[in-house]
Coordinates of C-alpha atoms and ligand atoms in Angstrom, one line a residue:
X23 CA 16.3 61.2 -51.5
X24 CA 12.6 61.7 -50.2
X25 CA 13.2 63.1 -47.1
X26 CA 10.9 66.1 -47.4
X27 CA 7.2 66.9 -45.7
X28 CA 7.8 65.3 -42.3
X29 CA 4.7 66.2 -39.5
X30 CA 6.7 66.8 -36.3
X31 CA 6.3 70.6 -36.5
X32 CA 3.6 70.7 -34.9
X33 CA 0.9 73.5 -34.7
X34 CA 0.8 73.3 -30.6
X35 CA 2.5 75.9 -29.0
X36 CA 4.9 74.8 -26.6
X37 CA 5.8 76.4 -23.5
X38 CA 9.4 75.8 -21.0
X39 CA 6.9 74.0 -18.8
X40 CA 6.3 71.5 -21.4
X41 CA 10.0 70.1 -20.7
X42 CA 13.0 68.9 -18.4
X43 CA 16.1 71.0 -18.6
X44 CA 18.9 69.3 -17.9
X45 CA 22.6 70.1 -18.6
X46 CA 24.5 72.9 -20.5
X47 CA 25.5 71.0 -23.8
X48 CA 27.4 74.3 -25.5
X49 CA 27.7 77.9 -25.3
X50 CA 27.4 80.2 -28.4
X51 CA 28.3 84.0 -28.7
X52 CA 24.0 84.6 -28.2
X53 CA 22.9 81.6 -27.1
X54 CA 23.3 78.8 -24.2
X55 CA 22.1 75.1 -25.4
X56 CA 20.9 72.7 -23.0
X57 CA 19.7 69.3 -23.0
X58 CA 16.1 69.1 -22.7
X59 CA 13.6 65.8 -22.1
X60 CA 9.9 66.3 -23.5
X61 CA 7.6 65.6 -20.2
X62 CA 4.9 64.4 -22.4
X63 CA 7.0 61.7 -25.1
X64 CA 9.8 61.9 -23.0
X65 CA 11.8 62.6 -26.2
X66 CA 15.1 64.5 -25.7
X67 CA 16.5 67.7 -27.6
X68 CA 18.5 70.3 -27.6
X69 CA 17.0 73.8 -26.2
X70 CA 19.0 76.5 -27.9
X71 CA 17.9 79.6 -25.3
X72 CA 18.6 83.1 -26.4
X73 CA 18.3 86.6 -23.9
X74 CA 16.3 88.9 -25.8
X75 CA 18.2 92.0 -23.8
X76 CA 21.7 90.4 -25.4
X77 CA 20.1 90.0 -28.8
X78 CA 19.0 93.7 -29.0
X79 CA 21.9 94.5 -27.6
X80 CA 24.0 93.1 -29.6
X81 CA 22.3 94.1 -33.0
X82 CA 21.8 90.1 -33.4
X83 CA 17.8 90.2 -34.3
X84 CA 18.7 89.7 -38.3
X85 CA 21.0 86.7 -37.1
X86 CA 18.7 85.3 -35.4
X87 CA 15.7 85.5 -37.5
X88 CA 17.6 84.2 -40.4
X89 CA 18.6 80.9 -38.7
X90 CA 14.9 80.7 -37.6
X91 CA 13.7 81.1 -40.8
X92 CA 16.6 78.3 -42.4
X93 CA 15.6 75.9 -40.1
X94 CA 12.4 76.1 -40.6
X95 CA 12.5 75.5 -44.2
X96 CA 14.4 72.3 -43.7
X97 CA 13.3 69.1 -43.7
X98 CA 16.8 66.3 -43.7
X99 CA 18.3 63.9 -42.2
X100 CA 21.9 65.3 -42.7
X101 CA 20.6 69.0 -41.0
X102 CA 19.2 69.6 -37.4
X103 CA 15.6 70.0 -37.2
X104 CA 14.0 72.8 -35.6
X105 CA 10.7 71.2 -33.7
X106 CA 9.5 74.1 -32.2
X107 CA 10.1 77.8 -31.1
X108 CA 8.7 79.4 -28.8
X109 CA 9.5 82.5 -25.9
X110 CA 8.7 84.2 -22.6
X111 CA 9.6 87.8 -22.0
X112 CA 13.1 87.6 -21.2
X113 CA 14.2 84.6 -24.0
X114 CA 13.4 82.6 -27.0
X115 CA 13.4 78.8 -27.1
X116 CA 14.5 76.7 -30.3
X117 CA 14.1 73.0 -29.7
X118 CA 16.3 71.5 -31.8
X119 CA 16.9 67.8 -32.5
X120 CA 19.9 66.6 -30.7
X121 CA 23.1 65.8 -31.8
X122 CA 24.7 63.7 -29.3
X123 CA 27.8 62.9 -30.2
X124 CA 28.9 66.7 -30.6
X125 CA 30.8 68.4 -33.4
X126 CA 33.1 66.9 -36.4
X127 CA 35.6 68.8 -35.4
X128 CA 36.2 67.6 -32.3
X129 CA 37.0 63.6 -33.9
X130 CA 39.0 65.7 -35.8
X131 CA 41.1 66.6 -33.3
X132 CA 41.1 63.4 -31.3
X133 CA 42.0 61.4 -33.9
X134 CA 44.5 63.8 -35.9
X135 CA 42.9 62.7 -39.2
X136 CA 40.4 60.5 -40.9
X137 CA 41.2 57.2 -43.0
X138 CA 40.1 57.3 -46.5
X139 CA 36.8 55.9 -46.2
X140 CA 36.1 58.0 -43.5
X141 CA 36.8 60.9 -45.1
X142 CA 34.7 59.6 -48.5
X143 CA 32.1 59.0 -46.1
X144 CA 31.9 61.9 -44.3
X145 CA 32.2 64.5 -47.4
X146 CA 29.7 62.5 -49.0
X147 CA 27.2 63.3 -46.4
X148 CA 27.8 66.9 -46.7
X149 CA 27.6 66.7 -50.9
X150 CA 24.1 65.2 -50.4
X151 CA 23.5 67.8 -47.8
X152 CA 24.6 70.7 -49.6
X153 CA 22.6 69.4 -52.6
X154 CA 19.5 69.3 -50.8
X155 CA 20.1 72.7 -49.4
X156 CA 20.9 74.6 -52.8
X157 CA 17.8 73.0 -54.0
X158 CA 15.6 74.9 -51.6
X159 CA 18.1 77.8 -52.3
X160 CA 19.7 78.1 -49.6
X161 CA 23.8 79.2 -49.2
X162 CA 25.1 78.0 -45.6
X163 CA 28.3 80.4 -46.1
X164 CA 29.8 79.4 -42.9
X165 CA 30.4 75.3 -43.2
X166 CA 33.2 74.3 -41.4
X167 CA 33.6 71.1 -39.1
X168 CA 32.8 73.3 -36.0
X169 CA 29.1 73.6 -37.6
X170 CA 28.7 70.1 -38.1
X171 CA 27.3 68.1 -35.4
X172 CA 26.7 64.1 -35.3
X173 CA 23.8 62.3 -33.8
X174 CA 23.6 58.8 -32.0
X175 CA 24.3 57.0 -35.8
X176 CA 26.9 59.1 -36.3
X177 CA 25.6 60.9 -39.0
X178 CA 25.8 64.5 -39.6
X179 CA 23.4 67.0 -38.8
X180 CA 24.8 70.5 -40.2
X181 CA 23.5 73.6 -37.6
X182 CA 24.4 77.4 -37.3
X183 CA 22.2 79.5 -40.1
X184 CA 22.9 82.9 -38.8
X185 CA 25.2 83.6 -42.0
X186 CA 23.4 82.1 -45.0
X187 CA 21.8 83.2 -47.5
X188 CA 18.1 82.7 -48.6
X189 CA 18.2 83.1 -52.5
X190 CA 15.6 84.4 -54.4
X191 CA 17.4 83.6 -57.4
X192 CA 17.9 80.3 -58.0
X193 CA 20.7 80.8 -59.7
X194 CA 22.7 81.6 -56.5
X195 CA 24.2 84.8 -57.4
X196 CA 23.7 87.8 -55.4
X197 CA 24.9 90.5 -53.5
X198 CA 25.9 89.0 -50.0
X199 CA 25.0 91.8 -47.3
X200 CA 28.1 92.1 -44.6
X201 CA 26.7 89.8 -42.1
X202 CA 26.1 91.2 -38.1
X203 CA 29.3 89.0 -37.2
X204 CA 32.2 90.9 -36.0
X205 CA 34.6 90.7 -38.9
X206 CA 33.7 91.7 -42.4
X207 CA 33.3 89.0 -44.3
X208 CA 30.7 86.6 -44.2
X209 CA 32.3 83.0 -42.5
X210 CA 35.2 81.4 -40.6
X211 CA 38.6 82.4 -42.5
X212 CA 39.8 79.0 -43.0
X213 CA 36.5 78.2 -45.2
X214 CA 35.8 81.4 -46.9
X215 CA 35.5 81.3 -50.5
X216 CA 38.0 84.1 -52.5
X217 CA 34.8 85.8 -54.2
X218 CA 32.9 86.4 -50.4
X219 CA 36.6 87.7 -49.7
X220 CA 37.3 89.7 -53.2
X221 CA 33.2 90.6 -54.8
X222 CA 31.7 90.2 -51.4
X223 CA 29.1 88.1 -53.7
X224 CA 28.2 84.5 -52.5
X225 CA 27.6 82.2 -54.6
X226 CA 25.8 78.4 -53.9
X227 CA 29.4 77.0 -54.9
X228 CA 30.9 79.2 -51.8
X229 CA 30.0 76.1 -49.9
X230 CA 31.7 74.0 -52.4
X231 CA 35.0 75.7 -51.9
X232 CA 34.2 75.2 -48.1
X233 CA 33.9 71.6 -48.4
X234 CA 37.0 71.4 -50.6
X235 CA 38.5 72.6 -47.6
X236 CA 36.8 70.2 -45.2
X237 CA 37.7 67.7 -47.8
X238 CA 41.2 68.0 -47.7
X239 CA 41.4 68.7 -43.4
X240 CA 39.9 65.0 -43.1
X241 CA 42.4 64.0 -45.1
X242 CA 45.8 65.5 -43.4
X243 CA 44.2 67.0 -40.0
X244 CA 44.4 70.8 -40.8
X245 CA 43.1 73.2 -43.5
X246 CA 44.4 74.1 -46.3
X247 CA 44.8 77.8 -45.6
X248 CA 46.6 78.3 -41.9
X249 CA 48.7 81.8 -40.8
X250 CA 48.9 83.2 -37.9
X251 CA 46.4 86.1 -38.6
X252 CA 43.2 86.0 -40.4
X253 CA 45.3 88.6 -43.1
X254 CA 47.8 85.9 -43.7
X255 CA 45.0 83.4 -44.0
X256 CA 43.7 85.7 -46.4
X257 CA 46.2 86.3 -49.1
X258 CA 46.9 82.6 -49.2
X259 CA 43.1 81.9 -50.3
X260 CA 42.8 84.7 -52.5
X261 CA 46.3 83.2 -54.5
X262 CA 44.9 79.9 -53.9
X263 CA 48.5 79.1 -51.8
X264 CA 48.4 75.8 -50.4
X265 CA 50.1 72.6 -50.8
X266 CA 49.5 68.9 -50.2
X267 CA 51.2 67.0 -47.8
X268 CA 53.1 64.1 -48.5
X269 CA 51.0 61.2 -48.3
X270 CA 48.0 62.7 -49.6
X271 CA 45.9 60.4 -51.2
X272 CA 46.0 61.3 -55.3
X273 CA 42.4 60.9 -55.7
X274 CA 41.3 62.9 -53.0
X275 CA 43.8 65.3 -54.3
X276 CA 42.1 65.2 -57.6
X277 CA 38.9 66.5 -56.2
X278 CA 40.2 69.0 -54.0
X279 CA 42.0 70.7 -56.9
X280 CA 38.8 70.6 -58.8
X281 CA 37.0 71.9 -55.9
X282 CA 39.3 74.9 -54.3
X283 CA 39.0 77.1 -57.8
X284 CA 39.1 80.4 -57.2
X285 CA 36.4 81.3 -59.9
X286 CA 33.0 80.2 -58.5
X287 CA 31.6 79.0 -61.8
X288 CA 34.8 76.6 -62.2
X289 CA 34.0 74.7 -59.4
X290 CA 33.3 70.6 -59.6
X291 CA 29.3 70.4 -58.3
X292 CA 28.8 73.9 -59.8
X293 CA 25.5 74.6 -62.3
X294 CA 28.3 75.8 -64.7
X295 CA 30.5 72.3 -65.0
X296 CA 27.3 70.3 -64.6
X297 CA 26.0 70.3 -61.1
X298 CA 25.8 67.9 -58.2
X299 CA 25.9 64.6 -60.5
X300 CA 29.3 65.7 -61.9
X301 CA 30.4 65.9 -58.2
X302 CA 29.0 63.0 -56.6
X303 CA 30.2 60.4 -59.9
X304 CA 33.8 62.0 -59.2
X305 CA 36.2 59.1 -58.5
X306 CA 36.5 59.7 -54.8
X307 CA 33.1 58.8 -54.2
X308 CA 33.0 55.4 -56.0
X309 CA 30.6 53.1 -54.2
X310 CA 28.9 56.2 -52.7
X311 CA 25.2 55.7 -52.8
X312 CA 24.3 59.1 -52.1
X313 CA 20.7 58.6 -52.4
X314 CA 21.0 56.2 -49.5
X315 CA 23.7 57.0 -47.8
X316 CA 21.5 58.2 -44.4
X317 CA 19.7 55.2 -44.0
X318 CA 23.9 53.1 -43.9
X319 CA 26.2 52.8 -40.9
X320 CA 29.1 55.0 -41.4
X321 CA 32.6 53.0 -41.2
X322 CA 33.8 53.4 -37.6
X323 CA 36.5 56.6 -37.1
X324 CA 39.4 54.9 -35.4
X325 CA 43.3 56.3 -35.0
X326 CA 44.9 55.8 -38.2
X327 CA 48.0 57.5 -39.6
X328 CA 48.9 57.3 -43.8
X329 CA 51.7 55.5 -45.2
X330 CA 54.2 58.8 -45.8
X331 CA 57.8 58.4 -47.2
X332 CA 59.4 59.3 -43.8
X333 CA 56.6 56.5 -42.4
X334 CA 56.3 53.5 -44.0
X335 CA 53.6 51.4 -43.3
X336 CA 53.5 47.2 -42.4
X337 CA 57.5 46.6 -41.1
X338 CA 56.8 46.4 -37.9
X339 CA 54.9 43.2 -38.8
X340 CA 58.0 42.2 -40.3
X341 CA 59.6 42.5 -36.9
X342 CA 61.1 39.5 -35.6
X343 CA 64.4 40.6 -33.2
X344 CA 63.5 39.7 -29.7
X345 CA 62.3 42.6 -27.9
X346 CA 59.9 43.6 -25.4
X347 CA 57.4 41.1 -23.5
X348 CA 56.5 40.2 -20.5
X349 CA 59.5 38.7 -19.3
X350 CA 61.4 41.6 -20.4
X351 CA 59.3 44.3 -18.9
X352 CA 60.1 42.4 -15.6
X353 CA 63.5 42.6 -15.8
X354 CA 63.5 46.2 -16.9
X355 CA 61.1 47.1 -13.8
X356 CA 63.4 45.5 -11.3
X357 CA 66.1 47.1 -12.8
X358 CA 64.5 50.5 -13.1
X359 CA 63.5 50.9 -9.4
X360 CA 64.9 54.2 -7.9
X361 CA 65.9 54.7 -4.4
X362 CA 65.6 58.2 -2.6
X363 CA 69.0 59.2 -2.7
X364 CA 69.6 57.7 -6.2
X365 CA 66.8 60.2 -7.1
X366 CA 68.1 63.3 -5.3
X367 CA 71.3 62.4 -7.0
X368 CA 69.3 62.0 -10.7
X369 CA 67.5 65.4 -10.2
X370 CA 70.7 67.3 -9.0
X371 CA 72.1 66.4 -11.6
X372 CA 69.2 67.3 -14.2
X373 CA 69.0 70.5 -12.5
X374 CA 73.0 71.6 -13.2
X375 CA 73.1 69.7 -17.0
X376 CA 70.0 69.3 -18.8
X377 CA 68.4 72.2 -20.2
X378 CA 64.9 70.7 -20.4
X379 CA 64.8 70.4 -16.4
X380 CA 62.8 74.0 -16.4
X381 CA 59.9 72.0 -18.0
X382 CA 59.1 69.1 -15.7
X383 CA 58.3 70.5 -12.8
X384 CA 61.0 69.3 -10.8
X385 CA 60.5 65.7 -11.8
X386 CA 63.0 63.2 -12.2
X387 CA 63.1 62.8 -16.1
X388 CA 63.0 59.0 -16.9
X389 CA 63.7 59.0 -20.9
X390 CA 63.7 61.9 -23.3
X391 CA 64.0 62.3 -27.0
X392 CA 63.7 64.6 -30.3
X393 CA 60.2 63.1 -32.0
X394 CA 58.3 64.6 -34.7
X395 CA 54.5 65.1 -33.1
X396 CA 52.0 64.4 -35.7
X397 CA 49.1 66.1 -36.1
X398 CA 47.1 64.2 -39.5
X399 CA 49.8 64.4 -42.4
X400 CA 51.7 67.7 -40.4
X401 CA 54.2 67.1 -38.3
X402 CA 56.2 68.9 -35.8
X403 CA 59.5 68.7 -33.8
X404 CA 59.2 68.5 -30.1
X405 CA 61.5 67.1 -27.1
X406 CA 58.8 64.6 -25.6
X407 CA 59.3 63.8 -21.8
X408 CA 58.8 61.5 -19.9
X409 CA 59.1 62.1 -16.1
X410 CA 58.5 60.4 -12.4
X411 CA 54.5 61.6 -11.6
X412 CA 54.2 60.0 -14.4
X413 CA 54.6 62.8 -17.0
X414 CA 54.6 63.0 -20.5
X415 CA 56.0 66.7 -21.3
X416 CA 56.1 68.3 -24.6
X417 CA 58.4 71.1 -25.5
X418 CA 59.1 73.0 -28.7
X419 CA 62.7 72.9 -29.0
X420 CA 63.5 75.9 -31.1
X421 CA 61.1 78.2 -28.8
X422 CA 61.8 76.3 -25.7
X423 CA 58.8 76.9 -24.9
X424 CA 56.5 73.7 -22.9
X425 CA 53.5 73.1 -25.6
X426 CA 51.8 70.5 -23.1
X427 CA 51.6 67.1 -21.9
X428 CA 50.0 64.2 -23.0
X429 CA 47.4 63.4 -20.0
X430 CA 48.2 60.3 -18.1
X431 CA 46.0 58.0 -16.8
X432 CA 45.4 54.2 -16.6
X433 CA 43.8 54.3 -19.9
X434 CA 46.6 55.5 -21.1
X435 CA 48.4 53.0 -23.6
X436 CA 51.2 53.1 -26.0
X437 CA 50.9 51.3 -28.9
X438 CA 54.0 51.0 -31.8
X439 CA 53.1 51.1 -35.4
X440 CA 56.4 50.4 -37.1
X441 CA 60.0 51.3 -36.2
X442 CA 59.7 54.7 -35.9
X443 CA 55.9 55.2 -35.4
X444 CA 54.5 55.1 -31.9
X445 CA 50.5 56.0 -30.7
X446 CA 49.9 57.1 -27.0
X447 CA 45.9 56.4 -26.6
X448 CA 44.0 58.6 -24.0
X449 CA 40.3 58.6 -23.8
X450 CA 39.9 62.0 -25.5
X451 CA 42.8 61.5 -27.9
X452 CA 45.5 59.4 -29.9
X453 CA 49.1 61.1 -30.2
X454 CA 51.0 60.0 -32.9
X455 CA 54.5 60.2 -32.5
X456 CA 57.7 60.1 -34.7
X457 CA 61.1 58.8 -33.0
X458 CA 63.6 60.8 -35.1
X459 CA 66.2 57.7 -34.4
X460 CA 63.5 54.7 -35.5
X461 CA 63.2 53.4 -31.7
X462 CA 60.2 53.7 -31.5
X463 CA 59.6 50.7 -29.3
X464 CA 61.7 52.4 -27.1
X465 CA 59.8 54.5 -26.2
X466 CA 56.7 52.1 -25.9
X467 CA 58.6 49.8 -23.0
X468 CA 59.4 52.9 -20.9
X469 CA 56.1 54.8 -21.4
X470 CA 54.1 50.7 -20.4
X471 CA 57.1 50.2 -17.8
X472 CA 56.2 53.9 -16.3
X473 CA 51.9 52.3 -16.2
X474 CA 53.3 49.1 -14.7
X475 CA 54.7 51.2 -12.2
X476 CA 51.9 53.2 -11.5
X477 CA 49.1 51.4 -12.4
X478 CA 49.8 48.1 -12.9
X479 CA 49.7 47.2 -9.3
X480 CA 46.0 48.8 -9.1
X481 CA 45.0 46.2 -12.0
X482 CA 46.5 43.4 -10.7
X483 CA 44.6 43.9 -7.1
X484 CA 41.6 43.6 -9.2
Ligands
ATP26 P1 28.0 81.3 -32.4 O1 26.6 81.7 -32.2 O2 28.9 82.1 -31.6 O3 28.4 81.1 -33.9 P2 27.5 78.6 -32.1 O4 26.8 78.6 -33.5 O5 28.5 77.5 -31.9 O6 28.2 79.9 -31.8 P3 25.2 77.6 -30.8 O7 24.5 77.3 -32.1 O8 24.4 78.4 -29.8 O9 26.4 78.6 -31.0 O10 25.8 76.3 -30.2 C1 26.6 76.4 -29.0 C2 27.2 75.0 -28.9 O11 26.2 74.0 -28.6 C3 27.9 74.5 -30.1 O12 29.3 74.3 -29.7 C4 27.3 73.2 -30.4 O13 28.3 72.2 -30.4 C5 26.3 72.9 -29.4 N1 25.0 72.6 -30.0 C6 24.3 73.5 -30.7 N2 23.2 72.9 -31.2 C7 23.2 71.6 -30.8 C8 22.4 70.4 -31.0 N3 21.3 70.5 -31.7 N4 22.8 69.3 -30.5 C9 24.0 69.2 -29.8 N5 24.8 70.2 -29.6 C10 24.4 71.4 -30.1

């Protein structure tokens, strides 16, 4: 990929006069990020703004410097692109390009998980990134979806250098110096590699193990390595203790097993087992044209949940027993109205016999049931709620303890994938939901019955 020698870093020094601030995009431990607009080209970018006082303060100069002196050495697509730098005498400026459409993690969590391709796709930007990055010997040591931001094509653009490593060595093996970060170990605990955890020595394939793990949260929603406590977390990565959900695709489970090896020179991508070609021809990647891949249009993210033995995929369009339409959701309205003293009645009654009635806020509960809450390929047991206001209550039933709701509002829609399968869509987020008892439509006509009732009159007025 000939991405190198571009000539926007200019040799004009810029000053905050030179641009528009606008609004606070993000907020780092050091740093405050806003949205900035070029007066001259009117071009926009992030303005990552440090206080010198808190940087000194904080013993953060080395930080600092070294993602400074990263970004300045890089030159590609897939990484964002310092432009300029410049300071007063309280703060120092780095204008960086922008990444509008914020950080992986976050379609991560909105969507619970990514479909194959999207997942293919993704990690394959980050192999061609992490190539190009070794090969100016560079270690990123702290790659995790929270550092990886997306720009207007949705492509990535990897950010926060204040824990890698600029090698000397090509090779890539050295001492790794305890970072300034709190803890110490060099990273996020989910993504750190056993030998940064055991040797304290990074190696360029540290990031590899990082991206096994990346690899394999796309794939069922969480990391590989969870505990309560970064000790727990831990011990599982230094015994390499995970396990694959069911539904995992076995090809994607291939790679990760040849990618999460606890010895550094093992790893697929390595020098040792024949460097980035042997990773990028692996069989998850086929169709991948990595030298290329910036200049394509990544496959749209959109809610999807894996065929799983306890989910089978495609009955519902099987389904042919009459069932819910428009007629229906008439009758059930009319039917479902509820006059004041039938709902003083209802909630006295919830109050003396139904141990849930803590939860809701002294709403009238209109259905409830056990469902399994799905986050990716991990699933969960909650009593879901759904209550006059309208309400959509979650509580863990062992605990009894209220987890949250699912946020209600006219975009709100229910959506059933097979029997026991249903979506709830919000703006920021899909929930996918298990009814333990296959009724899943069920619980679609009641949750659309409750937005008729609430919203539906608002739409018709329209
Ligand atoms: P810390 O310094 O504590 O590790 P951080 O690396 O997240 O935190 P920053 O790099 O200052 O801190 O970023 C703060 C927030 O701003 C991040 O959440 C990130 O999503 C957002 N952000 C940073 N750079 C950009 C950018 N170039 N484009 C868009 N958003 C950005």
């Amino acid at each position: 990929m000939s991405v190198d020698g571009g000539d926007s870093k200019k040799n004009v020094k810029k000053t905050p006069n030179d641009f528009i601030f606008g609004k606070v995009i993000g907020e780092g431990s050091y740093s405050t990020v806003y949205l900035a607009k070029e007066v001259d080209s009117s071009t926009e970018y992030a303005i990552k703004v440090l206080e010198k006082r808190h940087i000194m303060r904080e013993r953060k100069t080395q930080y600092v410097m070294r993602e400074k002196e990263v970004l300045m050495k890089l030159n590609h697509p897939f990484f964002i692109r310092l432009f300029f730098t410049f300071q007063d005498t309280d703060r120092l400026y780095f204008v960086l390009s922008y990444a509008r459409r914020g950080e992986l993690l976050d379609y991560i969590h909105r969507l619970s998980s990514f479909d194959e391709p999207c997942t293919k796709w993704y990690t394959a930007e980050i192999v061609a990134a992490l190539e190009y990055l070794h090969s100016k010997g560079i270690i990123h040591r702290d790659l995790k979806p929270e550092n990886i931001l997306l720009n207007d094509e949705m492509h990535i653009q990897i950010t926060d250098f204040g824990s890698a490593k600029i090698l000397k060595d090509v090779k890539g093996e050295e001492e790794a110096p305890v970072s300034g970060r709190t803890t110490s170990f060099v990273g996020t605990a989910q993504y750190v590699s056993p030998e940064i955890l055991t040797s304290k020595k990074a190696y360029y394939s540290s990031d590899l193990w990082a991206l096994g793990c990346i690899v394999y949260q796309l794939m069922s929603g969480l990391p590989p390595f969870r505990g309560g406590h970064e000790y727990q977390i831990f011990q599982k990565i230094t015994k390499l203790e995970y396990e694959f959900p069911d539904g995992f695709s076995v090809v994607a489970q291939d790679l990760v097993e040849k990618l999460l090896v606890l010895d550094p020179e093992q790893r697929l991508g390595c020098e040792e087992m024949g460097g980035f070609e042997k990773l990028k021809s692996h069989p998850f990647y086929e169709g991948i044209d990595f030298e290329h891949i910036h200049e394509q249009k990544p496959p749209p993210l959109i809610p999807f949940l894996p065929a799983t033995s306890t989910n089978p995929e495609n009955i519902w369009s099987n389904y042919r027993q009459p069932g819910f339409d428009d007629a229906r959701m008439v009758e059930i309205i009319t039917q479902t109205v509820i006059t004041d003293d039938e709902r003083k009645k209802r909630l006295d009654d919830q109050k003396q016999t139904n141990k849930y009635h803590k939860f809701v806020e002294n709403n009238l509960i209109l259905k409830q049931g056990f469902v399994d809450k799905r986050k990716g390929l991990f699933a969960r047991k909650r009593m879901l709620l759904l209550t006059e206001g309208p309400h959509l209550y979650y509580v863990d039933p062992v605990n009894q303890v209220l987890k949250g709701q699912i946020p209600w509002s006219e975009e709100l829609r229910p959506e059933a994938k097979n029997f026991k399968t249903f979506f709830v869509h919000t703006p920021n987020r899909t929930y996918y939901l298990e009814d333990r008892e296959s009724r899943s439509e069920e619980w679609v006509a009641k949750i659309s019955e409750v937005w008729q009732q609430y919203f539906g009159n608002r739409n018709n007025k329209k």
